[in-house]
Short mmCIF file of C-alpha atoms in Angstrom, two decimals:
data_model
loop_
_atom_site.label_atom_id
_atom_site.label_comp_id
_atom_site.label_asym_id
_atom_site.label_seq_id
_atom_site.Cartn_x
_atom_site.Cartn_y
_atom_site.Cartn_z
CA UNK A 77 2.75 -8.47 16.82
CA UNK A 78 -0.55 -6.94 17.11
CA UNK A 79 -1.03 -3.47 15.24
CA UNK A 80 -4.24 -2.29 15.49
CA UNK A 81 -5.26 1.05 13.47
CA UNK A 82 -8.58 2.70 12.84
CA UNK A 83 -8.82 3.30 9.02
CA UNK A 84 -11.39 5.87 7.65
CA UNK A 85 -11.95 6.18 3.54
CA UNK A 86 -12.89 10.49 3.04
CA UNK A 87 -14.29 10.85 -0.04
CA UNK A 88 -15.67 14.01 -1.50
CA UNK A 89 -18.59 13.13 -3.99
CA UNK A 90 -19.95 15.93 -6.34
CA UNK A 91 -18.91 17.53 -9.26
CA UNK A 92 -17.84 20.69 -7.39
CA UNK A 93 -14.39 21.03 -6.29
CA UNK A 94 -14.16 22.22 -2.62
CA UNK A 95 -12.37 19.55 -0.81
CA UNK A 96 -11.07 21.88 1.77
CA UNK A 97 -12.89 20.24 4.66
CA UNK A 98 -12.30 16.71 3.59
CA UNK A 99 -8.93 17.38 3.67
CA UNK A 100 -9.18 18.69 6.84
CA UNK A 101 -10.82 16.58 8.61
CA UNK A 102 -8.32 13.99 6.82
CA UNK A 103 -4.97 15.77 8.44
CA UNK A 104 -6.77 16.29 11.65
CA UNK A 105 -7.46 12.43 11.73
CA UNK A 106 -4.09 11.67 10.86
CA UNK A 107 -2.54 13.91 13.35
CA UNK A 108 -4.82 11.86 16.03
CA UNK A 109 -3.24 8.59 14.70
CA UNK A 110 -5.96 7.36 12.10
CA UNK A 111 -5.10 5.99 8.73
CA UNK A 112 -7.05 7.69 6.43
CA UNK A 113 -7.57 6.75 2.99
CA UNK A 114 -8.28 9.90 0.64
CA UNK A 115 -9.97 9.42 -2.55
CA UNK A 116 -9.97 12.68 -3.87
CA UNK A 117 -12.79 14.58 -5.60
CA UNK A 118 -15.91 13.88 -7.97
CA UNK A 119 -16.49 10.40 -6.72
CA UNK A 120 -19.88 8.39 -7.41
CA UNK A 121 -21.62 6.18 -4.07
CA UNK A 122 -20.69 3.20 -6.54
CA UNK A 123 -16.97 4.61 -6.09
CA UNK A 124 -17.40 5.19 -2.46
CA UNK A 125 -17.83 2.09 -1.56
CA UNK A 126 -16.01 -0.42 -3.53
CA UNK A 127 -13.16 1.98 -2.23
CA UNK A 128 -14.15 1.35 1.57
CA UNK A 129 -14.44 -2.70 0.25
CA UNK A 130 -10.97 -2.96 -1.08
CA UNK A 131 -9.72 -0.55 1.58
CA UNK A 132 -11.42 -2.83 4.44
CA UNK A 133 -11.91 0.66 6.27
CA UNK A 134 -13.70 1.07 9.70
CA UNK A 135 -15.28 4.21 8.40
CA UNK A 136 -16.84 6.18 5.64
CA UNK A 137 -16.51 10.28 5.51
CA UNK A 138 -18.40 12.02 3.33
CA UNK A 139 -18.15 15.61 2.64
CA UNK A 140 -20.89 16.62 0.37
CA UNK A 141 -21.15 20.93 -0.60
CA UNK A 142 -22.61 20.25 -3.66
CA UNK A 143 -26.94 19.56 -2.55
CA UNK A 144 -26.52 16.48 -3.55
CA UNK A 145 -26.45 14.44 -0.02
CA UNK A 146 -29.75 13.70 -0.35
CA UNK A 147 -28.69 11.10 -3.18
CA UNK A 148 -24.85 11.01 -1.85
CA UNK A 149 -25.85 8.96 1.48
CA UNK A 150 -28.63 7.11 1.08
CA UNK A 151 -27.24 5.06 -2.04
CA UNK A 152 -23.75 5.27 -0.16
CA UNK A 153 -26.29 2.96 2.59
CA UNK A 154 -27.80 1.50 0.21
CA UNK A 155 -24.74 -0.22 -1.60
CA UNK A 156 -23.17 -1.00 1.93
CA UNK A 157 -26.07 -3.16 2.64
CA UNK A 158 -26.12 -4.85 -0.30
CA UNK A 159 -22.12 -5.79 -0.21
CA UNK A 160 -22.49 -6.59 3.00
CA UNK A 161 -20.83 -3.97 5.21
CA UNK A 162 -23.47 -2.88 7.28
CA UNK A 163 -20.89 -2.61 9.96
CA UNK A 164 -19.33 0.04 8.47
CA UNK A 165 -19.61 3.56 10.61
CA UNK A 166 -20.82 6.34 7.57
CA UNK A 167 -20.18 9.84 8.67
CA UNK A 168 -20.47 13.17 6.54
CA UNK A 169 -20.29 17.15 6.93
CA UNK A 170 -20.67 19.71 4.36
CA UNK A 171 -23.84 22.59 3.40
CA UNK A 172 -26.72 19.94 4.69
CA UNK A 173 -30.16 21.87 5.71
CA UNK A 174 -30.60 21.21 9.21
CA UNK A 175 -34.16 19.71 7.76
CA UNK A 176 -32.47 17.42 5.92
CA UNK A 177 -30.71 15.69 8.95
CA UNK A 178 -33.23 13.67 10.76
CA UNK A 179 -34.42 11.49 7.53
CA UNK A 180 -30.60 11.23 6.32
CA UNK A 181 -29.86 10.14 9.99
CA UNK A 182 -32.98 7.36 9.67
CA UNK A 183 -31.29 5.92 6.59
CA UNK A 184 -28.09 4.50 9.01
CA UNK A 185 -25.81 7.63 8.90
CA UNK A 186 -23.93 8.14 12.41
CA UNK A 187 -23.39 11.50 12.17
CA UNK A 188 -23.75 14.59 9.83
CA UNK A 189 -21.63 17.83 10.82
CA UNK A 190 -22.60 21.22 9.26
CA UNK A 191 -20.16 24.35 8.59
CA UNK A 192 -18.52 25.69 11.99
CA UNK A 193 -17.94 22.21 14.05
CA UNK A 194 -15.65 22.05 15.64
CA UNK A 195 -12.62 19.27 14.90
CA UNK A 196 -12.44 18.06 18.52
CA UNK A 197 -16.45 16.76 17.98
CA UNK A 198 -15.40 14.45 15.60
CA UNK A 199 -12.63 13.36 16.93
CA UNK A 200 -14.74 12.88 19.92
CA UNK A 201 -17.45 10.99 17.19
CA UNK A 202 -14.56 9.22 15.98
CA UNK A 203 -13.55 7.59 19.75
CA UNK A 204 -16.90 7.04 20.49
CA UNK A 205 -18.56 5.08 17.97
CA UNK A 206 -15.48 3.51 15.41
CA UNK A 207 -12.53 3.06 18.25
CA UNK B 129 -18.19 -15.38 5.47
CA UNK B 130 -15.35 -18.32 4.85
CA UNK B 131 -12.52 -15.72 4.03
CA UNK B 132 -10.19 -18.33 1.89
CA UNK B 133 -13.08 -20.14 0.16
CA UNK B 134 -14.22 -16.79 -0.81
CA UNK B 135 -10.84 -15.08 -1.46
CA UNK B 136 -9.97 -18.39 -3.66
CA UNK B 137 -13.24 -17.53 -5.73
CA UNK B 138 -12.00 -13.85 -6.36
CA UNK B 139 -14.50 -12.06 -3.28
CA UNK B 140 -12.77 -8.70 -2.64
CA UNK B 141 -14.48 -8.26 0.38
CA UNK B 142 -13.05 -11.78 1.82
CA UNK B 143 -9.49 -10.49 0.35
CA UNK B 144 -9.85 -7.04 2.06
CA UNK B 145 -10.81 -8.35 5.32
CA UNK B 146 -7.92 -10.79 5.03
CA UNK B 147 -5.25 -8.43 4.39
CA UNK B 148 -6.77 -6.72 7.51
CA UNK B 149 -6.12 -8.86 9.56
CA UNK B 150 -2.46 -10.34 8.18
CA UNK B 151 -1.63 -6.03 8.75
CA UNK B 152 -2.21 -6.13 12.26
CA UNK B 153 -1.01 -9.35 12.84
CA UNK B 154 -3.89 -11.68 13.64
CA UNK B 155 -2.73 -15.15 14.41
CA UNK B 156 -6.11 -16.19 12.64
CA UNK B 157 -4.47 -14.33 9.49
CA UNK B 158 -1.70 -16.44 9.39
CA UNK B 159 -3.80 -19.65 9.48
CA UNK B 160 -5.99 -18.69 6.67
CA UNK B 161 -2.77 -17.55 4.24
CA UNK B 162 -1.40 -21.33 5.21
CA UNK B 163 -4.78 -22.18 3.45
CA UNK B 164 -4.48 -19.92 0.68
CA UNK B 165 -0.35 -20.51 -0.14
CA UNK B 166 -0.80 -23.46 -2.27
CA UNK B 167 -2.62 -21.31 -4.94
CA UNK B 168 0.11 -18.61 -4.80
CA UNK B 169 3.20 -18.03 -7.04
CA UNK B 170 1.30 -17.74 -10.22
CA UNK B 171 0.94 -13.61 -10.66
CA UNK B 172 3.33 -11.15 -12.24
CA UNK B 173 4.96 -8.63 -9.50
CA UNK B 174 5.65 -5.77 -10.62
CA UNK B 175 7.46 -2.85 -8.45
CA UNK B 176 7.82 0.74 -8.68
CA UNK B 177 9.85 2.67 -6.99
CA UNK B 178 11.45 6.16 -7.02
CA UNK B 179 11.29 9.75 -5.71
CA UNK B 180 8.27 11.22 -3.85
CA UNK B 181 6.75 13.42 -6.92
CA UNK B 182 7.98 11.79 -9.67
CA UNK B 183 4.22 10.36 -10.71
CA UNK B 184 4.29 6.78 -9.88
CA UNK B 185 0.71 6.74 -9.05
CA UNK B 186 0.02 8.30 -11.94
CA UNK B 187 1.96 5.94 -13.93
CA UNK B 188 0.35 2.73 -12.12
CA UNK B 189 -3.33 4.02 -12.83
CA UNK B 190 -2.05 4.10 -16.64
CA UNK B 191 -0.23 1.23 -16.49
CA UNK B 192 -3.58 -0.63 -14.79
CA UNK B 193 -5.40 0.65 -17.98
CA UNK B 194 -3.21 -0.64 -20.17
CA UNK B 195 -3.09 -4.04 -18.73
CA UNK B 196 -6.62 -3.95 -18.28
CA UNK B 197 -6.98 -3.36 -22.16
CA UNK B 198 -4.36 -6.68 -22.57
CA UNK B 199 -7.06 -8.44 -20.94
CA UNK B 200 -5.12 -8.93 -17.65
CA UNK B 201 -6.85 -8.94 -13.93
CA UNK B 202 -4.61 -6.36 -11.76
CA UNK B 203 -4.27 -6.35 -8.33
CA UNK B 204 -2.59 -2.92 -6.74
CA UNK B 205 -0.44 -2.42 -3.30
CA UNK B 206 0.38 1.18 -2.63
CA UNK B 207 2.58 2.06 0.17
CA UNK B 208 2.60 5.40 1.94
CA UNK B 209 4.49 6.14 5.00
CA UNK B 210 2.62 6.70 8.61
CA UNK B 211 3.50 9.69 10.60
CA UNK B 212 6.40 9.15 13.11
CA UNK B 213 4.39 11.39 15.23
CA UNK B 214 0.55 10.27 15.73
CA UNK B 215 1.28 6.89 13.61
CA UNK B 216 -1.43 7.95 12.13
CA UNK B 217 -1.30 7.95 7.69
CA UNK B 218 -3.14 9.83 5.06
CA UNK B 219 -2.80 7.10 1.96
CA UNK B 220 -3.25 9.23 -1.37
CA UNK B 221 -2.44 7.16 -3.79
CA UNK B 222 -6.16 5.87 -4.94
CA UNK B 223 -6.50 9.22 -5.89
CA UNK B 224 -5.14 9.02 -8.91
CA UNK B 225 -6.23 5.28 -9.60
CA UNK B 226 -9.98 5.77 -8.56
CA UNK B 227 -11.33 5.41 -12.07
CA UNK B 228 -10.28 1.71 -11.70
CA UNK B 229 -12.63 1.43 -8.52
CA UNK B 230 -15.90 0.39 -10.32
CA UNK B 231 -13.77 -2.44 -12.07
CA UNK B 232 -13.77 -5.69 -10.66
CA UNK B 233 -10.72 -6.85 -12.32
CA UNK B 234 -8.46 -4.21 -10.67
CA UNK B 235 -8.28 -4.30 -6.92
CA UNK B 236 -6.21 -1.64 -5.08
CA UNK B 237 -4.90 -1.99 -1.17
CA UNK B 238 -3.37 1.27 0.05
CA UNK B 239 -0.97 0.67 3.04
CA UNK B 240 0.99 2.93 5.61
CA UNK B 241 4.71 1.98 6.64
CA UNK B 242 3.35 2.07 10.29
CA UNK B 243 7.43 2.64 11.11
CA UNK B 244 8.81 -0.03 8.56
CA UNK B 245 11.80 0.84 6.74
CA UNK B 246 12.85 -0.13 3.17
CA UNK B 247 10.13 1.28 1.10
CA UNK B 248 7.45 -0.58 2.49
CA UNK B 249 4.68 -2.42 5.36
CA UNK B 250 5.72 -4.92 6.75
CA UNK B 251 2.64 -6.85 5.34
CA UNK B 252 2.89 -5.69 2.14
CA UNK B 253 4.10 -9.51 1.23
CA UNK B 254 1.49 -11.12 2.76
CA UNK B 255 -0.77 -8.83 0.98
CA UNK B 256 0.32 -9.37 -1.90
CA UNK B 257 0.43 -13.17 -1.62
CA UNK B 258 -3.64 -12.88 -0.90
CA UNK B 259 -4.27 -10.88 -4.22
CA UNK B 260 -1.97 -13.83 -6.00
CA UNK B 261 -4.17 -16.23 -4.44
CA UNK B 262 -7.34 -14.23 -5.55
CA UNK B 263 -5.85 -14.72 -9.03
CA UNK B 264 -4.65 -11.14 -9.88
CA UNK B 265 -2.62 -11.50 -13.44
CA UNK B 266 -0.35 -8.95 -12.27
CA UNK B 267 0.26 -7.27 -8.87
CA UNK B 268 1.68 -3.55 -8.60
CA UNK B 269 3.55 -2.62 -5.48
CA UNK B 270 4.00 1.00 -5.43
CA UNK B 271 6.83 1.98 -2.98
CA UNK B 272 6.84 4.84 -0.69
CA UNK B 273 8.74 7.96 -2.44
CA UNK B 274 12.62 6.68 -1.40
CA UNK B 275 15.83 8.39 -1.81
CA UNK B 276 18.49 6.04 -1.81
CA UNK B 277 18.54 2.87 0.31
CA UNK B 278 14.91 1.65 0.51
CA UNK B 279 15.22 -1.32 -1.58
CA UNK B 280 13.70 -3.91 0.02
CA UNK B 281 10.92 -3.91 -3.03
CA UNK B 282 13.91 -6.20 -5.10
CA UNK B 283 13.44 -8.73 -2.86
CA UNK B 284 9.56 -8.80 -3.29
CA UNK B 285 9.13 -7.88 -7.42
CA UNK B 286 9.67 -10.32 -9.91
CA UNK B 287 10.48 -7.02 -11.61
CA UNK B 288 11.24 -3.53 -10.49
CA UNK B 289 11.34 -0.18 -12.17
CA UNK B 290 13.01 2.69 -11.39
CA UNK B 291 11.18 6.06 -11.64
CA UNK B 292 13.00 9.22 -12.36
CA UNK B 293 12.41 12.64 -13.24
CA UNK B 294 14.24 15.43 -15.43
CA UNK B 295 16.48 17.71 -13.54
CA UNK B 296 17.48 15.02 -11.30
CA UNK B 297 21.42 15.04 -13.38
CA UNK B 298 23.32 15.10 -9.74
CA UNK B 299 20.89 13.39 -8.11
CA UNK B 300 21.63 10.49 -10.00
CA UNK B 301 25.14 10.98 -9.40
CA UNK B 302 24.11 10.74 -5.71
CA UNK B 303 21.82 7.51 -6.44
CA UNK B 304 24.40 5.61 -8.32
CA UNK B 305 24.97 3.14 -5.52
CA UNK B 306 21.43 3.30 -3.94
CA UNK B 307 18.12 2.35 -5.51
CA UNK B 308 19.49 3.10 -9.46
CA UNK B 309 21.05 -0.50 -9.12
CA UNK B 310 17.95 -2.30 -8.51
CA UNK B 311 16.21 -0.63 -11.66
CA UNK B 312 15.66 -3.69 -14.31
CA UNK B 313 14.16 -1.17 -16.44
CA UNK B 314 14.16 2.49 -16.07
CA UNK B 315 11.27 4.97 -16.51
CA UNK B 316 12.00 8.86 -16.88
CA UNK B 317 8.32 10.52 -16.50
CA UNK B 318 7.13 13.77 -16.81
CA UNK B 319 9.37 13.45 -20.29
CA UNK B 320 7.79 16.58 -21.80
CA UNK B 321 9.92 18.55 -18.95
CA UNK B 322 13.46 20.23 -19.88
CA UNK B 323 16.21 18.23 -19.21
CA UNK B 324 14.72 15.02 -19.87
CA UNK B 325 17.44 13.44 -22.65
CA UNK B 326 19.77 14.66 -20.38
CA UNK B 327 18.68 12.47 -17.54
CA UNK B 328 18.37 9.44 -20.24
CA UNK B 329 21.58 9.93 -21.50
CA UNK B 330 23.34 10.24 -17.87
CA UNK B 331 21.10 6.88 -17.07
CA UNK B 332 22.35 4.88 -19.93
CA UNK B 333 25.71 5.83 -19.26
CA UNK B 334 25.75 4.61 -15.67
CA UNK B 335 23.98 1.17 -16.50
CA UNK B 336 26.98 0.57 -19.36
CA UNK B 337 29.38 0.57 -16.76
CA UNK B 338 27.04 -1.33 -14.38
CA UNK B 339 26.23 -4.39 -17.04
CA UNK B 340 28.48 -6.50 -17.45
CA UNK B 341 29.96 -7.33 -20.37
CA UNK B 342 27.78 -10.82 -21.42
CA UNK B 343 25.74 -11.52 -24.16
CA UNK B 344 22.93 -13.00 -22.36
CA UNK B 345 22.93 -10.08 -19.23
CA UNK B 346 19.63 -8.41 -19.44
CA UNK B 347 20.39 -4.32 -20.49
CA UNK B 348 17.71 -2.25 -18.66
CA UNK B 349 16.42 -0.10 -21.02
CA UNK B 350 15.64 3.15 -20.29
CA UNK B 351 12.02 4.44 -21.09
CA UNK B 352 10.50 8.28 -21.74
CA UNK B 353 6.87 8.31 -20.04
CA UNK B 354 4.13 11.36 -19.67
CA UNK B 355 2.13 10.09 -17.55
CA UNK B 356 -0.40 12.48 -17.28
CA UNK B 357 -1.05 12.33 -20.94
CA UNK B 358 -0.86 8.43 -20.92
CA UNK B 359 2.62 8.51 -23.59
CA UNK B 360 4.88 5.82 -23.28
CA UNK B 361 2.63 3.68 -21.53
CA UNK B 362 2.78 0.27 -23.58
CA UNK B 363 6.26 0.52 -23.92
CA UNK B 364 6.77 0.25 -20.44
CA UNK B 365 4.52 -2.46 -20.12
CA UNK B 366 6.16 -4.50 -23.12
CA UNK B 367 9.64 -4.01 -21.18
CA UNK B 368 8.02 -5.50 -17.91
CA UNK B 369 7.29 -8.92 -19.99
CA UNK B 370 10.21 -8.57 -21.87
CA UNK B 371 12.54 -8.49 -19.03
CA UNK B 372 10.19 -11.45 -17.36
CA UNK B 373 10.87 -13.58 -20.84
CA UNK B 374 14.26 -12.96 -20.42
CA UNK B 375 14.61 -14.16 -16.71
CA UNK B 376 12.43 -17.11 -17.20
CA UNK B 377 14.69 -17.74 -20.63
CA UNK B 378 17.99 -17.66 -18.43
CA UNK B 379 16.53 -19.02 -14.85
CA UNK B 380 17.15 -15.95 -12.94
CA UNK B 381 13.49 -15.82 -12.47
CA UNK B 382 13.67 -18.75 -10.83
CA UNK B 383 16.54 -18.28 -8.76
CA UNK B 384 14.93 -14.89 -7.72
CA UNK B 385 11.89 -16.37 -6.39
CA UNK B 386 13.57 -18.78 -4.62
CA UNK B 387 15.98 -15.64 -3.13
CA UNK B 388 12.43 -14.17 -2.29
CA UNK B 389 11.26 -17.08 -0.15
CA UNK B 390 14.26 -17.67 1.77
CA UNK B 391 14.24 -14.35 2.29
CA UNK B 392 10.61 -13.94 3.63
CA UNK B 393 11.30 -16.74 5.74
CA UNK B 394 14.46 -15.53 7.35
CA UNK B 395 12.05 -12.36 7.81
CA UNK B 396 9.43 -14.45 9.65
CA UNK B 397 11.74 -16.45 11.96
CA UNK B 398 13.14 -13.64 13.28
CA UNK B 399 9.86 -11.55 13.85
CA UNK B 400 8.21 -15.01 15.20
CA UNK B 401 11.66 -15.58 17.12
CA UNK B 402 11.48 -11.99 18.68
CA UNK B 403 7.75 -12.38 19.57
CA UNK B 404 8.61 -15.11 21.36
CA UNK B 405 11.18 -14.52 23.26
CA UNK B 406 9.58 -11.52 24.35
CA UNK B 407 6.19 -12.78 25.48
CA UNK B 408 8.79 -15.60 27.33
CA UNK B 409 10.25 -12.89 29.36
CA UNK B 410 7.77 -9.96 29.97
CA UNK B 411 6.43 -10.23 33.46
CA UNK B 412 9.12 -12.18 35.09
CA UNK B 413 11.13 -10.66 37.82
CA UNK B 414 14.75 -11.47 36.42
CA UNK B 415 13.59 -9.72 32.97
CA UNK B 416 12.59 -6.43 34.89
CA UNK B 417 15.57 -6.51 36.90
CA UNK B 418 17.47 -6.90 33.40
CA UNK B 419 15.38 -3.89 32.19
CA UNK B 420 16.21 -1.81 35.14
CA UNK B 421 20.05 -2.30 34.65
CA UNK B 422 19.33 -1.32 31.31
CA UNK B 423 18.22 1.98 32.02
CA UNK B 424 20.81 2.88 34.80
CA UNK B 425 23.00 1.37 32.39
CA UNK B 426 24.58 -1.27 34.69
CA UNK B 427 24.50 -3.65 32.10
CA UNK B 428 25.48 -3.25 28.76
CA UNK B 429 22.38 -3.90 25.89
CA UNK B 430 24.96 -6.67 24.75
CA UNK B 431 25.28 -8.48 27.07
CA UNK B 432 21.61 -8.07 28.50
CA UNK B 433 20.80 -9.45 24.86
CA UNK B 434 23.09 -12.61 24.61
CA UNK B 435 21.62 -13.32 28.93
CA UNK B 436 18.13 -12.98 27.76
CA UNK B 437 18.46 -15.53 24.39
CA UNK B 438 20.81 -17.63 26.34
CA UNK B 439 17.64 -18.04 28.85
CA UNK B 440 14.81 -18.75 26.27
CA UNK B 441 16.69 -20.67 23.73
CA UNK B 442 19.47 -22.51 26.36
CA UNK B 443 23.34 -21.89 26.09
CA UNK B 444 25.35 -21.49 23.19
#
C-alpha cells in the first residue's frame, strides 16, 4: 500500500524564545496534510540537521528572529552538503533584512519569508518546489 | 548509496531513508529489510505507553541518558497520531529528546499513525527491525497518548511500561481491564504531584489481584518518577533488565518473541492478501458492478465479500 507524505523538520534556532511563527507555519502545514516534525526552540545547525537525517524529511524550516540567519543558514547548507542531503528543500522566515536575502538565497536556500506573508505563499512554496 | 550495506555499518542516513521507504510502502523497502532480517533480533525493546500528558517523552529523553551513561547505543520510535482531517501530523516528541540529536549513539524516528489504530504506525515494526539491524542496544517505542484499548505495543516490546499520573484514582478504576494489564512494570511520573502514593497504592492493589499466585510469576513493580528533574530514572531502567532477566530465566521471553513473529506475520498476510486481491479486482467490470450494488445496497457487504475472495482465491 503506497502512502506517500511530505515531511518538513521546523526548527527554531536562537537563543530567543519566539516560536510563534514556527508553530504556525507548523499547524498550517499540518492542516494542509504535511507531517511536520517540530523540534522546538534554541536549536544549533549541527541539531538541525542530524534532526532532518534521522527524520529523513523532504524539507527544512527555519524560523530565525534572533539576527542570527546569517550564521543559522549557511552552516544549516553547509552541513547538508557535507552529509549528503543536498536534496533537501531549506526554507526559513523570521526578522531577515531584505539586504540580507539575495546572498542567503546564493548559498542554496529556496525561499526566505519576512513578517506579514501570507500562509497561502508557502503553502503555495510548499506545492511547488517539495510536492 | 547501498542502503543495507550502509545501514548494517550503523549509517543513519541509509537507516532513515530506509524506514522511508518501508512507511510508505515501497516494494523496494521490503526487499532490502529481507537483506537486513538476518542481523535482527538482537536489541532490547522497550515500550511506553500511557496517557497523552503524562511525560513519556520526557521520561524517554531521561531514560536515553541514562542508558547512554550504561554505555548502551539507543535507537528511539515515537509515535504521534495524524489528523483524521488533512492526514496531515505535527510529531512533537523530539522536542523534548533533542539534546540527544548531536549523539551518534542515539537515533530517534518520529512517526504519525497515518489512521492506524492500537497505539501505533503501521511501520513502526519494520522500523524498528532496521534500527535492530543498525545495532541499536536498546530500542524505545513511545506510543501515542492511549486511553484504554491501544495495546498493540505488547505484541511489539520485549517489555512494556505503563505510564501513569497522580489524580488518575478512578481512572484507573476505568483502566483496570484496558492497557493497566499489559504494564510489566509500572511508572507513576510527575511523583512530586499530590496524590501520587495514592495512585501507587491503588496500582499495587490491582496487580495483587491480577498476579497470580506463583512463585516464579514476575510482580510488576510499581515505580515513582519526576521526570523533569531526572528522579527515579535508574530505577526504572534496572526494572526494564530485571524483568528481561526474569523472562529469559523462565522462557517467556522466548515464547514472546516467537508470539511477536507469528503475529507480524499474520499482520503481513493479510495486508499482502488484501493488496492483492484488490489490485486483482479493480478495473474489471464484474468488480464495479459488485461496487455499484454495494452502494444501492442490492447486495449485502457479506456476501459481496465472500463473491469477491471466492473469485481471486477459488471456492471454498
Amino acid at each position: 500500500m503506497k502512502q506517500k507524505k511530505v515531511r518538513v523538520l521546523i526548527a527554531k534556532p536562537g537563543l530567543d524564545g519566539h516560536d510563534r511563527g514556527a508553530k504556525v507555519v507548523a499547524r498550517f502545514l499540518q492542516e494542509n496534510g504535511y507531517e511536520v516534525i517540530y523540534t522546538g526552540l534554541h536549536q544549533s545547525p549541527e541539531q538541525i540537521v542530524n534532526a532532518a537525517l534521522q527524520e529523513a524529511v523532504d524539507a527544512i524550516g527555519i524560523s530565525v528572529l534572533s539576527g542570527s540567519h546569517n550564521y543559522v543558514f549557511p552552516e544549516v547548507m553547509k552541513l547538508l552538503k557535507e552529509r549528503g542531503m543536498d536534496d533537501v528543500v531549506v526554507f526559513g522566515g523570521g526578522t531577515i533584512p531584505e539586504e540580507d536575502i539575495p546572498p542567503l538565497l546564493a548559498t542554496g536556500v529556496k525561499a526566505l519569508f519576512r513578517p506579514g506573508t501570507p500562509l497561502e505563499e508557502v503553502l503555495e512554496f510548499m506545492r511547488e518546489n517539495v510536492g | 548509496m547501498n542502503y543495507v550495506e550502509e545501514a548494517l555499518k550503523g549509517n543513519q542516513l541509509a537507516g532513515a531513508r530506509l524506514i522511508r521507504l518501508l512507511e510508505e510502502g515501497d516494494p523496494q523497502g521490503i526487499e532490502y529489510l529481507k537483506a537486513l532480517y538476518p542481523h535482527t533480533g538482537r536489541a532490547f525493546i522497550l515500550g511506553l505507553t500511557g496517557p497523552p500528558g503524562a511525560g513519556k517523552s520526557t521520561l524517554v529523553d531521561r531514560i536515553i541518558t541514562e542508558l547512554r551513561r550504561r554505555d548502551l547505543k539507543v535507537g528511539v520510535v515515537a509515535v504521534d497520531p495524524s489528523s483524521p482531517f488533512s492526514g496531515g501530523a505535527i510529531l512533537g516528541d523530539r522536542v523534548r529528546m533533542q539534546r540527544h540529536a548531536t549523539d551518534p549513539g542515539v537515533f530517534v524516528r518520529s512517526m504519525a499513525t497515518r489512521g492506524h489504530l492500537g497505539g501505533l504506525s503501521r511501520a513502526t515494526g519494520e522500523a524498528v527491525l532496521v534500527l535492530d539491524a543498525m545495532g541499536y542496544d536498546v530500542i524505545l517505542i513511545e506510543t501515542v497518548g492511549v486511553g484504554q484499548d491501544e495495546v498493540e505495543i505488547v505484541d511489539m516490546a520485549h517489555t512494556t511500561a505503563v505510564v501513569c499520573l497522580p489524580g488518575m484514582g478512578d481512572d484507573i478504576q476505568a483502566m483496570k481491564a484496558g492497557i493497566l494489564e499489559i504494564g510489566d512494570l509500572f511508572i507513576v511520573n510527575k511523583a512530586d504531584r499530590p496524590g501520587a502514593d495514592e495512585v501507587v497504592k491503588q496500582l499495587q492493589v490491582m496487580l495483587e489481584m491480577r498476579t497470580a499466585h506463583d512463585e516464579d510469576a514476575w510482580r510488576p513493580p510499581v515505580l515513582k518518577t519526576v521526570a523533569v528533574r531526572n528522579e527515579g530514572i535508574p530505577d526504572v531502567v534496572d526494572a526494564f533488565y530485571a524483568h528481561r532477566d526474569h523472562q529469559e530465566r523462565t522462557g517467556i521471553l522466548a515464547e514472546r518473541k516467537a508470539k511477536r513473529q507469528m503475529h507480524f506475520f499474520r499482520e503481513l498476510v493479510k495486508e499482502m492478501a488484501a493488496e492483492r486481491i484488490f489490485g486483482a479486482a479493480e478495473g474489471s467490470a464484474e468488480y464495479d458492478r459488485m461496487l455499484e450494488g454495494l452502494r444501492a445496497r442490492q447486495i449485502d457487504p457479506y456476501t459481496a465479500a465472500e463473491t469477491l475472495l471466492d473469485q481471486t482465491l477459488g471456492g471454498r
